[in-house]
mmCIF file of C-alpha atoms and ligand atoms in Angstrom:
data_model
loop_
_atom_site.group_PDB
_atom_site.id
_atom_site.type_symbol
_atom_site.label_atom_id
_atom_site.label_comp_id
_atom_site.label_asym_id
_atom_site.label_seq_id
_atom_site.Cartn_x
_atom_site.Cartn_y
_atom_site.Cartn_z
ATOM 1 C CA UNK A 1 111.028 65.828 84.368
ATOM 2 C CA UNK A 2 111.314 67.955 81.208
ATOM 3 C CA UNK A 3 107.713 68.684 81.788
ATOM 4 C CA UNK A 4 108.287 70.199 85.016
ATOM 5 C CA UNK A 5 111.343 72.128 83.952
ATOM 6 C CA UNK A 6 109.351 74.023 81.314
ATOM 7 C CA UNK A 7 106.528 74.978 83.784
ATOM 8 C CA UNK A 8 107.888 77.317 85.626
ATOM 9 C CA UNK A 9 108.788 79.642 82.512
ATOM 10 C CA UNK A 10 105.049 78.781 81.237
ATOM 11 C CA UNK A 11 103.881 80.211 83.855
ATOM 12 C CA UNK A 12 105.586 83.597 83.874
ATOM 13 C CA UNK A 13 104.804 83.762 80.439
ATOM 14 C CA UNK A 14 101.552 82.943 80.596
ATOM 15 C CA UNK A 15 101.442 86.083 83.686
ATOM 16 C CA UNK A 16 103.156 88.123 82.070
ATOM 17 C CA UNK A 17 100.787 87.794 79.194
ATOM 18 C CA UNK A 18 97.722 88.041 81.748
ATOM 19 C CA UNK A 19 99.146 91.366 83.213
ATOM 20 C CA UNK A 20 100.193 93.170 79.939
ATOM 21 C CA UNK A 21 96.545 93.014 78.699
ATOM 22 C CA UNK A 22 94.849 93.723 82.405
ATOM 23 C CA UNK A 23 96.788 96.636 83.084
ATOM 24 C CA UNK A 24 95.889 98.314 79.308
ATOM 25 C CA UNK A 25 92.325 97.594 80.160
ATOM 26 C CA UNK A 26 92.485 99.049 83.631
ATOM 27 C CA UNK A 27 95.412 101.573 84.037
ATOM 28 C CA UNK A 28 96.442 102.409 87.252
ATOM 29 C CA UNK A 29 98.615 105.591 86.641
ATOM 30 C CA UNK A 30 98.539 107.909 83.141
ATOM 31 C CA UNK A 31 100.819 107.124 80.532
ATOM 32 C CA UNK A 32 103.397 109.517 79.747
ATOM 33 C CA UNK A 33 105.769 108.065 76.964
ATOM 34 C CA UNK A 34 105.168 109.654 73.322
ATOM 35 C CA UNK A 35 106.756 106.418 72.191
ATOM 36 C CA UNK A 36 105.105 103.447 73.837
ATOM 37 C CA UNK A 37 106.571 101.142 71.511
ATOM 38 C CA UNK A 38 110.237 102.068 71.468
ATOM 39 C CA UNK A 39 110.234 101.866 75.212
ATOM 40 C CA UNK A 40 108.722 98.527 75.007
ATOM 41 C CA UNK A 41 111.278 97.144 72.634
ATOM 42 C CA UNK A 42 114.024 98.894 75.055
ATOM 43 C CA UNK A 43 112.443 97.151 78.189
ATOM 44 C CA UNK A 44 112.333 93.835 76.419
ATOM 45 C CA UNK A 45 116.272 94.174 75.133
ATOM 46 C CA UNK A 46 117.202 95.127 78.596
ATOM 47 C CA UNK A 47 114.988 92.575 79.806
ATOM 48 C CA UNK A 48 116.867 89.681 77.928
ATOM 49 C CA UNK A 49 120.418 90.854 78.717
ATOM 50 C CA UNK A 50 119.595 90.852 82.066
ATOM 51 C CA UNK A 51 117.888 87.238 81.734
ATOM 52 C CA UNK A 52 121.254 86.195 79.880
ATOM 53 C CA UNK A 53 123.473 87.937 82.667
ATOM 54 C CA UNK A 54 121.170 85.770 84.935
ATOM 55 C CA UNK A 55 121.496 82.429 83.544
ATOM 56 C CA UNK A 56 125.201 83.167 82.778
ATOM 57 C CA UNK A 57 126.010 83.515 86.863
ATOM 58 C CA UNK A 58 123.507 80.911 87.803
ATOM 59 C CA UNK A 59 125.297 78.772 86.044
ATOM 60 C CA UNK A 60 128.830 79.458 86.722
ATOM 61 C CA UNK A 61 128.893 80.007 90.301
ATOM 62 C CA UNK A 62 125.146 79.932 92.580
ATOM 63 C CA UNK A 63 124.539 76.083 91.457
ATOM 64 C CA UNK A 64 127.945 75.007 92.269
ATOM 65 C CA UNK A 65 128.046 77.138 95.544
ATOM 66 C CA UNK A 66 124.633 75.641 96.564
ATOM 67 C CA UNK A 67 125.923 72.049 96.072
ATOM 68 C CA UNK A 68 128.917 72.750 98.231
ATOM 69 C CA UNK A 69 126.634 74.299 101.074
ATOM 70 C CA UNK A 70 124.482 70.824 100.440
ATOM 71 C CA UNK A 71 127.429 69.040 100.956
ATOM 72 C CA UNK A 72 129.401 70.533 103.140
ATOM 73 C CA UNK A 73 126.566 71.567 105.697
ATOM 74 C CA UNK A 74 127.241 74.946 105.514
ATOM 75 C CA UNK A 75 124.568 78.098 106.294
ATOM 76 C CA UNK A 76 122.753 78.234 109.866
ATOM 77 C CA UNK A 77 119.550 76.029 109.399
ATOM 78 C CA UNK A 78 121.822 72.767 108.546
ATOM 79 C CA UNK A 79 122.754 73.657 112.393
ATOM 80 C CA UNK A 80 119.476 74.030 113.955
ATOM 81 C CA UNK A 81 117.198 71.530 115.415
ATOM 82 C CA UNK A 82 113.513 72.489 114.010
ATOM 83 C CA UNK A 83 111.439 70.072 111.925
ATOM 84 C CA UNK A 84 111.765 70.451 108.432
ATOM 85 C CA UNK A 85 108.468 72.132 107.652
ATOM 86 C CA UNK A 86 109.353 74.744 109.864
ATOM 87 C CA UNK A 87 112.902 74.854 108.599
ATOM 88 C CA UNK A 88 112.032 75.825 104.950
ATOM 89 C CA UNK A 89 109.559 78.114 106.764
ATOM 90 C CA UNK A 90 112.211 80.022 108.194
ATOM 91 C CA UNK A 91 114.651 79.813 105.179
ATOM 92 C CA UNK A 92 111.850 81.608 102.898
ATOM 93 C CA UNK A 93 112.037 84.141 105.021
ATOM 94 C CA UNK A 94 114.716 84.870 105.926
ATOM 95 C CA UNK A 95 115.566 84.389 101.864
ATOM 96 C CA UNK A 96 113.056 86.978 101.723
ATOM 97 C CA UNK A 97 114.120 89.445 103.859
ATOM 98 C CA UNK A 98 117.819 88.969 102.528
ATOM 99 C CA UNK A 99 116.976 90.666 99.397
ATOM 100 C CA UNK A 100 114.838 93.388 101.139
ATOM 101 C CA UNK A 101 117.770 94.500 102.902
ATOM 102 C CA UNK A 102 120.052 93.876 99.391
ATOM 103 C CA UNK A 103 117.330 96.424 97.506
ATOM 104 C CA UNK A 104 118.222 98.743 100.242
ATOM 105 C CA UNK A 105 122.070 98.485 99.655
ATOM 106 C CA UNK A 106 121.433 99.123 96.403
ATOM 107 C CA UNK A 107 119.861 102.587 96.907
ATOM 108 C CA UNK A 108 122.558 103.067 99.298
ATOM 109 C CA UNK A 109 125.905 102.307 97.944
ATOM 110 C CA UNK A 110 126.969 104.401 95.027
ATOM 111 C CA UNK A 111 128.932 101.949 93.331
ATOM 112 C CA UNK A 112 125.402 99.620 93.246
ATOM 113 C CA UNK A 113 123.304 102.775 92.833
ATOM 114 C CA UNK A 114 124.900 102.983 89.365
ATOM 115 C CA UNK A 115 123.482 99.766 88.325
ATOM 116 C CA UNK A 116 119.984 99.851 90.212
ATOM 117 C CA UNK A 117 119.737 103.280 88.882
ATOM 118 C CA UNK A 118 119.134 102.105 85.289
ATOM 119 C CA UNK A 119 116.098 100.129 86.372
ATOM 120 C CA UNK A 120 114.827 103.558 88.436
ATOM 121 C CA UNK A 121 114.970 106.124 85.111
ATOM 122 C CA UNK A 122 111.976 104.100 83.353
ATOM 123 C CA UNK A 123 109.642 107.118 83.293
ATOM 124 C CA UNK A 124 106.843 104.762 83.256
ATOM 125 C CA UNK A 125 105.830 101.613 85.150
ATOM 126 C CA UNK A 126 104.201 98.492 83.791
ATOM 127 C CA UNK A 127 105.229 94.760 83.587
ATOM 128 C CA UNK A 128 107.913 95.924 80.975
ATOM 129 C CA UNK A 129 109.770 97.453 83.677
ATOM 130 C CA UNK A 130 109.763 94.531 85.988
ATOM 131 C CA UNK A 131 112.378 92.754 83.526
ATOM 132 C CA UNK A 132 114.156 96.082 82.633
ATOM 133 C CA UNK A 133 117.131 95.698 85.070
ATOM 134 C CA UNK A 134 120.728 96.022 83.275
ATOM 135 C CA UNK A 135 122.914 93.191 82.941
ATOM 136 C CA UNK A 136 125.540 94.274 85.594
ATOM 137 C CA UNK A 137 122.824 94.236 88.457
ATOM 138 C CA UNK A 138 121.980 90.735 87.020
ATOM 139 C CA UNK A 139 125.612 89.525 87.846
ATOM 140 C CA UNK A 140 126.145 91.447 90.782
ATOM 141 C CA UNK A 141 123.092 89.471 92.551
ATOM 142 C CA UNK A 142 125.579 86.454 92.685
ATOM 143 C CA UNK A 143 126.928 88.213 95.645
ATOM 144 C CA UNK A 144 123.532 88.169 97.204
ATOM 145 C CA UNK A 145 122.781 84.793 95.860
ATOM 146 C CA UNK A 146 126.052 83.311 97.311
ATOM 147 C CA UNK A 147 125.769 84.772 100.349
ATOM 148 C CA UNK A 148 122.162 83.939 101.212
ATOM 149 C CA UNK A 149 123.543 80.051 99.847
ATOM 150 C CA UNK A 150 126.209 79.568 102.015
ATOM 151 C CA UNK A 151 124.718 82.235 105.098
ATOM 152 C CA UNK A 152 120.925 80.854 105.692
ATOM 153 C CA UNK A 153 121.721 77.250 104.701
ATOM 154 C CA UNK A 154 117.900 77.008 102.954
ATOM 155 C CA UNK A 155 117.382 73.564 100.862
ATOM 156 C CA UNK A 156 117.259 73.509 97.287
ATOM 157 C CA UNK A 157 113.608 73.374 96.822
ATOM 158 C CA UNK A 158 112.400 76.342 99.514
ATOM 159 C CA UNK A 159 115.341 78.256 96.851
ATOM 160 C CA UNK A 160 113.878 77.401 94.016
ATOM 161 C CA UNK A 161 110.043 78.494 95.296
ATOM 162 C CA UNK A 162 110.995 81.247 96.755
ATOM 163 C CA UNK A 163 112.945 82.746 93.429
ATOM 164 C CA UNK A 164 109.776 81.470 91.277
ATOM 165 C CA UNK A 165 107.362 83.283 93.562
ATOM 166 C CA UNK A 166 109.710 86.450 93.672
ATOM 167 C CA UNK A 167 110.067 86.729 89.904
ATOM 168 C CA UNK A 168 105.933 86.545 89.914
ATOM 169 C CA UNK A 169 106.040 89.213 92.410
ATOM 170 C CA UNK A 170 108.309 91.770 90.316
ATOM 171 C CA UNK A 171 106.221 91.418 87.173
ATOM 172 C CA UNK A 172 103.125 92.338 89.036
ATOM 173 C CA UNK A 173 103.982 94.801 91.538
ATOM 174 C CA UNK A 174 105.942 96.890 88.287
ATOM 175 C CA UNK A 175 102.746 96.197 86.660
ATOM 176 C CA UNK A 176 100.454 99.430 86.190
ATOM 177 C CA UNK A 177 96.953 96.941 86.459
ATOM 178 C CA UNK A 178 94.518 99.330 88.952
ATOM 179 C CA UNK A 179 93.220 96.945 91.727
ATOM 180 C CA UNK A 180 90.144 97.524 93.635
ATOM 181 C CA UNK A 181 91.446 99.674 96.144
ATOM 182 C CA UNK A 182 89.628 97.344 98.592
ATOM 183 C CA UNK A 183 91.270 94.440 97.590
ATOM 184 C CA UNK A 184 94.793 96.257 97.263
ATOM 185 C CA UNK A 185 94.369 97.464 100.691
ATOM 186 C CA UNK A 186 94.350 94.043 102.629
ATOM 187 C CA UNK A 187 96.647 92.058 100.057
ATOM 188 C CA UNK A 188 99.169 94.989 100.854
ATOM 189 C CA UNK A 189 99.865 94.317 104.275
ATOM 190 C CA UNK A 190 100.580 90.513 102.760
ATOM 191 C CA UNK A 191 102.328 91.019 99.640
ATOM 192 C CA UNK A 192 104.298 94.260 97.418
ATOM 193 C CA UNK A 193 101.663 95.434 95.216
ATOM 194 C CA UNK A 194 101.602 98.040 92.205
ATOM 195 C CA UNK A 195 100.546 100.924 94.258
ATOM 196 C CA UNK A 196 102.527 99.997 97.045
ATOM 197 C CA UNK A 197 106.215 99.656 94.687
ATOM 198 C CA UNK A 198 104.530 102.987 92.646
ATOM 199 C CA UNK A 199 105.520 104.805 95.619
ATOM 200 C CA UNK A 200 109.319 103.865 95.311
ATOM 201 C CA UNK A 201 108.983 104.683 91.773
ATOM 202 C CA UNK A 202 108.473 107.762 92.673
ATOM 203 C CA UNK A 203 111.068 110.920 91.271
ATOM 204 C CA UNK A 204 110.595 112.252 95.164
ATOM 205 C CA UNK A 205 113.845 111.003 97.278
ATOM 206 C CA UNK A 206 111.746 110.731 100.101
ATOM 207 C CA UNK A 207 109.670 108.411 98.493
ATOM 208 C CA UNK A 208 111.758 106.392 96.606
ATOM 209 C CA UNK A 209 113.639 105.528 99.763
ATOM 210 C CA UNK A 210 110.862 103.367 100.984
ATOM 211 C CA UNK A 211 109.183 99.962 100.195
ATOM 212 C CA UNK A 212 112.310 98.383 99.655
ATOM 213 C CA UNK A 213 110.464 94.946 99.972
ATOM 214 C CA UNK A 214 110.238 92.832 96.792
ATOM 215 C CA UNK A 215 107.789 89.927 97.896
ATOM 216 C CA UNK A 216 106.479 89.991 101.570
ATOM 217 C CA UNK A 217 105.375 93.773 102.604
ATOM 218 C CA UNK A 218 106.333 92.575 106.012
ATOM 219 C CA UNK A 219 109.766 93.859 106.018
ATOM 220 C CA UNK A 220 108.724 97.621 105.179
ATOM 221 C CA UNK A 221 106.183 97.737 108.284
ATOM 222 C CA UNK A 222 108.863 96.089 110.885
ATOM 223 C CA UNK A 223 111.493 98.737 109.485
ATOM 224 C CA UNK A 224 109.644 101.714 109.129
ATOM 225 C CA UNK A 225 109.929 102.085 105.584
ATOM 226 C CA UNK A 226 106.160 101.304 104.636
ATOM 227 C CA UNK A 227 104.517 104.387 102.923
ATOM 228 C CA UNK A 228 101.224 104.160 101.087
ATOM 229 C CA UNK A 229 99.189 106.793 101.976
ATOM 230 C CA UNK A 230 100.925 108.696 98.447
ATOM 231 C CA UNK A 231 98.010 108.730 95.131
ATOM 232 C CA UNK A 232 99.495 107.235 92.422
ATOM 233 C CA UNK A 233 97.707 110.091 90.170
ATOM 234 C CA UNK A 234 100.432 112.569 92.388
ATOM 235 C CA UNK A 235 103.530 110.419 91.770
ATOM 236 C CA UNK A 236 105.813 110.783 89.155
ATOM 237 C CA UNK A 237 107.996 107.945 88.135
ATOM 238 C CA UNK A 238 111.338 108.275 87.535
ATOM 239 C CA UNK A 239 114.585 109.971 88.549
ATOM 240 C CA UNK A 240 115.083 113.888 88.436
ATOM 241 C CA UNK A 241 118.619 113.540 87.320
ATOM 242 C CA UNK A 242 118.012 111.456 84.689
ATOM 243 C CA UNK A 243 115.175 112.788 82.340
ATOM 244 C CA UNK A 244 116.573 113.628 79.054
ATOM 245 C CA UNK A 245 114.629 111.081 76.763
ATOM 246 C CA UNK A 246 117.878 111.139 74.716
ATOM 247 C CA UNK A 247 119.684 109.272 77.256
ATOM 248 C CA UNK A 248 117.478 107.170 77.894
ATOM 249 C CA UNK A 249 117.770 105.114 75.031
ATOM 250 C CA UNK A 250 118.852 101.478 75.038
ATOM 251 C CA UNK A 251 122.583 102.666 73.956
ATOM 252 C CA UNK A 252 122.814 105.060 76.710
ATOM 253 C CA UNK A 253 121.051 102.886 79.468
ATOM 254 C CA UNK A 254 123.399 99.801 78.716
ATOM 255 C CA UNK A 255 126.611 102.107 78.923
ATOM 256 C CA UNK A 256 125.162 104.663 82.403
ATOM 257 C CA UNK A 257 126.850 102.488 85.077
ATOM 258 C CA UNK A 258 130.293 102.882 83.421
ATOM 259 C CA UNK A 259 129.741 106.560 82.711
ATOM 260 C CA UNK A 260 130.723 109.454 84.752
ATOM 261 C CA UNK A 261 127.389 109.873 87.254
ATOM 262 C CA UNK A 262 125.105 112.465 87.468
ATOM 263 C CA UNK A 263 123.409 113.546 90.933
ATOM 264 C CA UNK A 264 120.517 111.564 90.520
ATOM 265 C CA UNK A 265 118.768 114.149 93.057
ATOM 266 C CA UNK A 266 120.221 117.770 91.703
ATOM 267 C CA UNK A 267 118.293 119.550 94.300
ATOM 268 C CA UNK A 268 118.697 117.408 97.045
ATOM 269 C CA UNK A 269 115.888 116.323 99.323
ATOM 270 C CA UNK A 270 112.417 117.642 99.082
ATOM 271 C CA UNK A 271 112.536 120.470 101.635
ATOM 272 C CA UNK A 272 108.788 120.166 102.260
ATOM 273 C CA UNK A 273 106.860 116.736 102.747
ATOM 274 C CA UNK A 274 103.846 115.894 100.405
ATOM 275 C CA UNK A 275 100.435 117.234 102.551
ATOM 276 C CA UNK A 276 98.506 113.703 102.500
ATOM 277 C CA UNK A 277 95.092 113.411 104.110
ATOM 278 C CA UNK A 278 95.284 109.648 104.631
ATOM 279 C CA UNK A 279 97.172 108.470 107.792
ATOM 280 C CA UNK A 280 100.322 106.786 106.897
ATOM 281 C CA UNK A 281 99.645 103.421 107.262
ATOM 282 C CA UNK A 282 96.759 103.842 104.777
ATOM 283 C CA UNK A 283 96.799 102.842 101.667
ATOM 284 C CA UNK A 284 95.876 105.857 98.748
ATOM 285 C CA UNK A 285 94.459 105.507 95.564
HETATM 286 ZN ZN1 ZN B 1 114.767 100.411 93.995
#
């Protein structure tokens, strides 16, 4: 058993590993920090609050509240008759499409905006930036947690896969590893890849407020908010509000969702959209 319990973090180690070095050797977008190392140890600090905010709430409230559900029956799928392949099935899904709609929220309600924001200033994007969430986000996801607990009603295990899989997902669609495009392409319409999350990365408003997913693309194509057809070598990351390098030091970052906030988009939205020659559904380079 003690085996088991110390795979799972093997594993993202041993990816995260994998991805740091692939996406030196093959960038996909230019670099554009004079300080690559100072951002790295600020991504990694933020990185391990957040994990510790993480644990903290797992802890304390999602492990209890899933035992309760267990017990008590409660979420929708203890009440439906499907067999039980088919059941965890359905509750990765709809776990899945849970936290597309929570990313969403996030963008969209100020007083969650505040936290998500810190992850969205990182003027770069690589696998550092797929742990750089602040801590406050970290515990505010026991709302989501809780909710898709006690609302869906998915087993223990399907949980468990489905938040290994996820946390796999966020370290490599961050990541800034260039795919062949003609791999990317296909596995796009599957799964979030870096080209595909580059384009809510993106310092545009227009852009940023699309491909909400976080593991399945699915979600972005059934709502309308798929948009790939942006080149990476045209986006720049970041926030427009937020691009003073001096506050964007680990000091600053952990203290921005408790400071007086800045409009994130001074001039509003971009009057004029991007000319792209690629149809909309297509995926640029
Ligand atoms: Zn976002």
């Amino acid at each position: 058993m003690k085996r088991l319990h110390w795979a799972a973090p093997c594993v993202f180690g041993v990816v995260l590993a994998a991805l740091s070095v692939a996406e030196r050797r093959r960038p996909l977008r230019r670099r554009v920090e004079a300080r690559p190392l100072h951002r790295a140890a600020r991504n990694a600090t933020m990185g391990v609050t957040a994990l510790v905010a993480s644990a903290a709430v797992e802890w304390a409230i999602v492990r209890s509240a899933g035992a309760w559900a267990a017990r008590n029956r409660v979420g929708l799928l203890h009440h439906v008759r499907m067999p039980a392949r088919v059941k965890e099935v359905v509750g990765f899904l709809a776990l899945d499409y849970s936290i597309y709609l929570w990313h969403i929220v996030n963008h969209r309600v100020p007083g969650l905006w505040r936290f998500h924001l810190v992850h969205h200033v990182d003027r770069e994007l690589d696998v550092s930036t797929g742990v750089r969430f602040h801590f406050g986000e970290m515990a505010l996801t026991v709302a989501l947690r809780v909710a898709q607990i006690l609302g869906i009603g998915v087993d223990r295990q399907t949980l468990a896969l489905w938040q290994r899989l996820l946390t796999l997902s966020v370290v490599f669609h961050h990541s800034n590893l260039r795919l062949p495009i003609g791999l990317e392409r296909p596995l796009s319409r599957l799964i979030v890849t870096p080209r595909l999350h580059g384009v809510h990365h993106s310092e545009r408003k227009d852009e940023s407020g699309s491909n909400f997913a976080s593991l399945l693309s699915v979600w972005d194509v059934l709502h309308g908010t798929w948009r790939v057809n942006v080149p990476q070598r045209a986006i720049t990351i970041g926030v427009p509000g937020q691009r003073d390098p001096r506050e964007l030091t680990i000091g600053p970052l952990l203290t921005m969702p408790f400071r007086p906030q800045r409009p994130a988009w001074p001039d509003g939205d971009q009057p004029t959209p991007r000319l792209l020659p690629l149809p909309p559904t297509t995926l640029a380079e």
